[in-house]
Coordinates of C-alpha atoms (C1' of nucleotides) in Angstrom, one line a residue:
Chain I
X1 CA 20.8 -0.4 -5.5
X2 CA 19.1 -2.9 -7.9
X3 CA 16.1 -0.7 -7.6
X4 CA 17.7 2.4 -8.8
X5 CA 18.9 0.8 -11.7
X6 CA 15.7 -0.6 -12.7
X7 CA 14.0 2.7 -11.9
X8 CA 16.7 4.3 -14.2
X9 CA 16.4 1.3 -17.2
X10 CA 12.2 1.5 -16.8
X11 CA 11.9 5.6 -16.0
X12 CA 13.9 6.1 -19.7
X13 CA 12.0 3.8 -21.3
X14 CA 8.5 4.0 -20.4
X15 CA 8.0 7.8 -21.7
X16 CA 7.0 7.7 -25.5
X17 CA 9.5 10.1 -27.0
X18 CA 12.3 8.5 -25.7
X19 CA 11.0 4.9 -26.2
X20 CA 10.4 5.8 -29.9
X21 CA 14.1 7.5 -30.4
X22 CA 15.7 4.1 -29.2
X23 CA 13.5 2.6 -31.5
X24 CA 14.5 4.5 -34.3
X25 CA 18.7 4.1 -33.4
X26 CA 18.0 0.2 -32.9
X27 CA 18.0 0.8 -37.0
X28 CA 20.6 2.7 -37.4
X29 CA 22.4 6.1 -36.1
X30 CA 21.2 9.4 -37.3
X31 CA 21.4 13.1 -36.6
X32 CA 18.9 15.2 -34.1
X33 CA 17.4 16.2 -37.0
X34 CA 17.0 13.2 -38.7
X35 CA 15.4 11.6 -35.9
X36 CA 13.1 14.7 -35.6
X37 CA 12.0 14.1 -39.3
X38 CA 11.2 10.4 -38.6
X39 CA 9.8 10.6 -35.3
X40 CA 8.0 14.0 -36.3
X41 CA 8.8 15.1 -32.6
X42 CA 10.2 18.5 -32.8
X43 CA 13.6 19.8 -32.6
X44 CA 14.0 20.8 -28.7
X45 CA 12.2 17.9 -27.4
X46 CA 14.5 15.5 -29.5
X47 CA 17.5 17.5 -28.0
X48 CA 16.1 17.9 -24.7
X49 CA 15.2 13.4 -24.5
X50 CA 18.6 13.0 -26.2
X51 CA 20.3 14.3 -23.4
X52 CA 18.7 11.9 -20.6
X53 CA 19.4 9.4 -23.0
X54 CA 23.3 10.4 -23.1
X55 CA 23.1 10.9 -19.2
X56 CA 21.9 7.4 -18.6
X57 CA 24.3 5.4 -20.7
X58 CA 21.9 4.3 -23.2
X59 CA 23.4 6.7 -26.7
X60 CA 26.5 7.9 -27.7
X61 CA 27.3 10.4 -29.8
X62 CA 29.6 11.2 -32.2
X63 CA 30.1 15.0 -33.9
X64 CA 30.5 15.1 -37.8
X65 CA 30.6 18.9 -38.8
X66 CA 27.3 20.5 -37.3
X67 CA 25.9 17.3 -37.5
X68 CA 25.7 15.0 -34.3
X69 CA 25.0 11.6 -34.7
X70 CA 23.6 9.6 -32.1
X71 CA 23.7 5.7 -31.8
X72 CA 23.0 3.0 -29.6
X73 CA 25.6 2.0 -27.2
X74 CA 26.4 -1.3 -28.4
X75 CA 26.0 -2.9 -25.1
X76 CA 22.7 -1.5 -24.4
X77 CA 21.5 -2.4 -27.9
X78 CA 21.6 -6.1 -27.0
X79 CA 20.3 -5.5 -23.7
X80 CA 17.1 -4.1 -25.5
X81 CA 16.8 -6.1 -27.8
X82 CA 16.9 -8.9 -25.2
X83 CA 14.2 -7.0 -23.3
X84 CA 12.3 -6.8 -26.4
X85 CA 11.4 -10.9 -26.3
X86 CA 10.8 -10.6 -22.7
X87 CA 8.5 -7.9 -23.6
X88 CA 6.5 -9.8 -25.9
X89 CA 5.9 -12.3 -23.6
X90 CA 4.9 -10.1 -20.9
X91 CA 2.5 -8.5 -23.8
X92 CA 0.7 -11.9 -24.0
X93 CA 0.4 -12.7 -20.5
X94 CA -1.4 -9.1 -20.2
X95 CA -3.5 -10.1 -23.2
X96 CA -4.9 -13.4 -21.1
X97 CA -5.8 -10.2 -18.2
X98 CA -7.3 -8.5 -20.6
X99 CA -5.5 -5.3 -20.0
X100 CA -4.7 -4.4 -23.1
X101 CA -7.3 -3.7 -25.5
X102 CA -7.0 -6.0 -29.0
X103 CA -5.4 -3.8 -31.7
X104 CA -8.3 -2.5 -34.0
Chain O
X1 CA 1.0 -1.7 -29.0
X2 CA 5.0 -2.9 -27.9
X3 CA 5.3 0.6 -26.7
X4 CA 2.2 0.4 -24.4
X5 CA 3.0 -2.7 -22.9
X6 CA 6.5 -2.1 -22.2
X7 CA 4.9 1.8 -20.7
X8 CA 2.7 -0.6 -18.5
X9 CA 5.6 -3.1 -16.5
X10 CA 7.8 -0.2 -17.0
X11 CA 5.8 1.9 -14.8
X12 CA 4.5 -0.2 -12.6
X13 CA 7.8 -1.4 -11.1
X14 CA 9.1 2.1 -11.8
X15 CA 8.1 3.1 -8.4
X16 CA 9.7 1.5 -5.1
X17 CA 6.4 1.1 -3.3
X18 CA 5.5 -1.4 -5.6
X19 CA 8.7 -2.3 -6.5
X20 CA 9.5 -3.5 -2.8
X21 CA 5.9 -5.1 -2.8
X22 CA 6.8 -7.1 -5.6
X23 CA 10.0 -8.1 -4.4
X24 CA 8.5 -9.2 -1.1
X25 CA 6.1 -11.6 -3.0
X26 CA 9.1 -12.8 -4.4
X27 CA 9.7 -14.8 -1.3
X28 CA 6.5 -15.4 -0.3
X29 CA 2.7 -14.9 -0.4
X30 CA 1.6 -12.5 2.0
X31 CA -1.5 -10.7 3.3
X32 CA -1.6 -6.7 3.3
X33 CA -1.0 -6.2 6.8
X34 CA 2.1 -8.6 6.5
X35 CA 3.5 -6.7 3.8
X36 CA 3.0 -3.2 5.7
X37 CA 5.2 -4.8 8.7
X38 CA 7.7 -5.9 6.1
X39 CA 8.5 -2.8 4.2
X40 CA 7.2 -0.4 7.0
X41 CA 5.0 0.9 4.3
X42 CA 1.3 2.4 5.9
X43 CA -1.4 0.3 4.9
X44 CA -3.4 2.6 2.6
X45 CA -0.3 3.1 0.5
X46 CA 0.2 -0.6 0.1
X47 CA -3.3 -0.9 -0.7
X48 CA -3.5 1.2 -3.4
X49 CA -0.1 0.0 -5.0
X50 CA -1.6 -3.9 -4.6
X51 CA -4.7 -2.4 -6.5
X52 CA -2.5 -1.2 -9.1
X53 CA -0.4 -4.4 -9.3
X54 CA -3.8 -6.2 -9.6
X55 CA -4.9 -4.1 -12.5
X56 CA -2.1 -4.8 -14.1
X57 CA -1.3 -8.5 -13.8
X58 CA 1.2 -8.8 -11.6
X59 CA -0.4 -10.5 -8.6
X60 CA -3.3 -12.6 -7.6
X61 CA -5.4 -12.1 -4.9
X62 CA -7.4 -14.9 -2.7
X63 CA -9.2 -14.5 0.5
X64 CA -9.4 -16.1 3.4
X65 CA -11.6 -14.9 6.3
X66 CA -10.6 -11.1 6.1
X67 CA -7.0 -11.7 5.2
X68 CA -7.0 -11.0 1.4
X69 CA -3.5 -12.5 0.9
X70 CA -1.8 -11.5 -2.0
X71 CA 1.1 -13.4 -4.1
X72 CA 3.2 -12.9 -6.6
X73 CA 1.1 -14.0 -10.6
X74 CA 3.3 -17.3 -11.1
X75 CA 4.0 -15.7 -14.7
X76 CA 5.2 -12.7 -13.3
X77 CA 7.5 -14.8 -11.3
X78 CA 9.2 -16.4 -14.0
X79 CA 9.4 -12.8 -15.7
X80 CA 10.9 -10.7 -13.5
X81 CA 13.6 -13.2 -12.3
X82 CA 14.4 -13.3 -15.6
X83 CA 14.1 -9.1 -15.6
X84 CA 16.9 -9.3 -12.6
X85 CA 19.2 -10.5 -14.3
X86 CA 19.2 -8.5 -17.0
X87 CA 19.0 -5.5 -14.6
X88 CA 22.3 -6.7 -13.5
X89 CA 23.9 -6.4 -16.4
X90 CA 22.7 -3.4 -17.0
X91 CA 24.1 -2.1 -13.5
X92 CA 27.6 -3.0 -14.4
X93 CA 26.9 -1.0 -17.9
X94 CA 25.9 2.2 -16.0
X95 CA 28.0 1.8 -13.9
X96 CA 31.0 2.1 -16.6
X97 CA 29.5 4.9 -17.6
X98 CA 29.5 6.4 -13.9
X99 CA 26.0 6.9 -13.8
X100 CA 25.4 5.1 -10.5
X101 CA 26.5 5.9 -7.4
X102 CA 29.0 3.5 -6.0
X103 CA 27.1 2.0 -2.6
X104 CA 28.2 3.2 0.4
Chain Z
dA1 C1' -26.3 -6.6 17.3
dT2 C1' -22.0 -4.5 18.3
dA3 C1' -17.3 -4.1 18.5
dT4 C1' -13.1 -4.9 16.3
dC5 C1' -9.9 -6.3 12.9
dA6 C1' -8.4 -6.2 7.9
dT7 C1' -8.7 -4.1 3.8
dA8 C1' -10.3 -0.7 0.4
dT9 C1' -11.5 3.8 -1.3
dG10 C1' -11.9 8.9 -2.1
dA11 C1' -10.2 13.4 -2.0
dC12 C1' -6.7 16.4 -1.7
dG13 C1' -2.1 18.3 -2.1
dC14 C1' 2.6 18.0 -3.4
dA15 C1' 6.3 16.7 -6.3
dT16 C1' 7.9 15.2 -10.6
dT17 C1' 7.9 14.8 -15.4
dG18 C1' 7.5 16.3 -19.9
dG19 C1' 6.5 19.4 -23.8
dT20 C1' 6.7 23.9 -25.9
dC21 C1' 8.4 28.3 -27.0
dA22 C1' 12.0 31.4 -27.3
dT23 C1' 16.7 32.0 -27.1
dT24 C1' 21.5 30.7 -27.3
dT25 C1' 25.6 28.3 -28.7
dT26 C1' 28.4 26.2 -32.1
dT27 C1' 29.9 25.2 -36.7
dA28 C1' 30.3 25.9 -41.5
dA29 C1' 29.7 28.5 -45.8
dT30 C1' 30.0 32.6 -48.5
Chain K
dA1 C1' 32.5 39.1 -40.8
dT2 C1' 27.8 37.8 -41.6
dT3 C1' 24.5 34.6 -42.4
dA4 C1' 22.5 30.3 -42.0
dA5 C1' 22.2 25.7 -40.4
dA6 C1' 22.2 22.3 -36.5
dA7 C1' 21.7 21.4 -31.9
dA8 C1' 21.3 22.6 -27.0
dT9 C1' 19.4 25.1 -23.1
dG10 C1' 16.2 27.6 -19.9
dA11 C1' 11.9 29.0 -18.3
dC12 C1' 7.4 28.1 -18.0
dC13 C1' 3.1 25.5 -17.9
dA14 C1' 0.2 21.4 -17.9
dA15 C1' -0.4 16.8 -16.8
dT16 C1' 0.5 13.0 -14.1
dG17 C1' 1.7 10.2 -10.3
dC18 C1' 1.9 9.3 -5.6
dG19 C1' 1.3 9.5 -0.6
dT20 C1' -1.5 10.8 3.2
dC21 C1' -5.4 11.4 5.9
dA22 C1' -9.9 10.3 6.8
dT23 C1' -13.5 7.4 6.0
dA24 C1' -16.0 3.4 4.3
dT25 C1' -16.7 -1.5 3.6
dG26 C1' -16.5 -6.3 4.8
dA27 C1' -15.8 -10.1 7.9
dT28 C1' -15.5 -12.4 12.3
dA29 C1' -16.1 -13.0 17.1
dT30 C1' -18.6 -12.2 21.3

DNA sequence: ATATCATATGACGCATTGGTCATTTTTAAT
DNA sequence: ATTAAAAATGACCAATGCGTCATATGATAT
């Protein structure tokens, strides 16, 4: 079981467009087409990464109008952001393998 | 750069070959042919997936007569123990949200 | 030197993933 | 009721990832 969870947690995050939409709501909620303006990702593949978001636990949404706003779940917001540290400490480890390349 | 580090440990343990490899050297250092009995893996798919978890910092490698015997980058260790738990939490999380199958 | 054991590598094919385009649905405004 | 805005969906294609099979390399023992 633990490995379909992390599977889940890593397969959402580890694709760019969706990485960068959880980035953006870690700020603060905002509409499909809001996000599409600051991610410059277009409409449907917004939409289309929303919706695995939404599937896996990691948005909600909330419908104002023909607006739908999108946030962080709460719970998964500390989660990342917990990650996040963990992250950067993996980041430096990788810098002492020399896998990743020095920023330019 | 966050993004493409986060991509990298993401994937890597995104994928249950590896991810049983690395929970294998969890317990204990082991040569390829070991870790083929243990997760009843063939030994050309453990080798590429140690090559890959080479590359990419997770394990060291030393050899001893023509065991190469593979364990667990003491970093790492301290990392991903830390990673379990927080998969943990996230388990019970998606699991609120129905997402995951209760076991059978 | 040859045979054998342990590991690594290469090439190929299949499956999965993700993005785009076009279209549809839903909601609000006039 | 029509139009326009906002978001969702479906189908298709391209790229990637992964496993398998066959083969190669390296090391030890005889």
């Amino acid at each position: 079981m633990m490995y379909e969870s992390f599977k889940l947690f890593a397969g959402v995050l580890s694709n760019r467009t969706r990485f960068d939409i959880v980035m953006l709501l870690m700020k603060k909620e905002m509409s499909v087409l809001e996000l599409c303006s600051e991610s410059a990702y277009e409409q449907s593949r917004v939409s289309h990464n929303l919706k695995c978001l939404l599937n896996c636990g990691f948005v909600d949404v909330e419908q104002h109008g023909r607006r739908h706003v999108y946030s962080l779940n709460h719970e998964m917001k500390d989660l990342i952001s917990e990650i996040e540290n963990h992250i950067q400490l993996y980041e430096a480890r990788l810098r002492k393998c020399d896998i990743l390349r020095e920023e330019t």
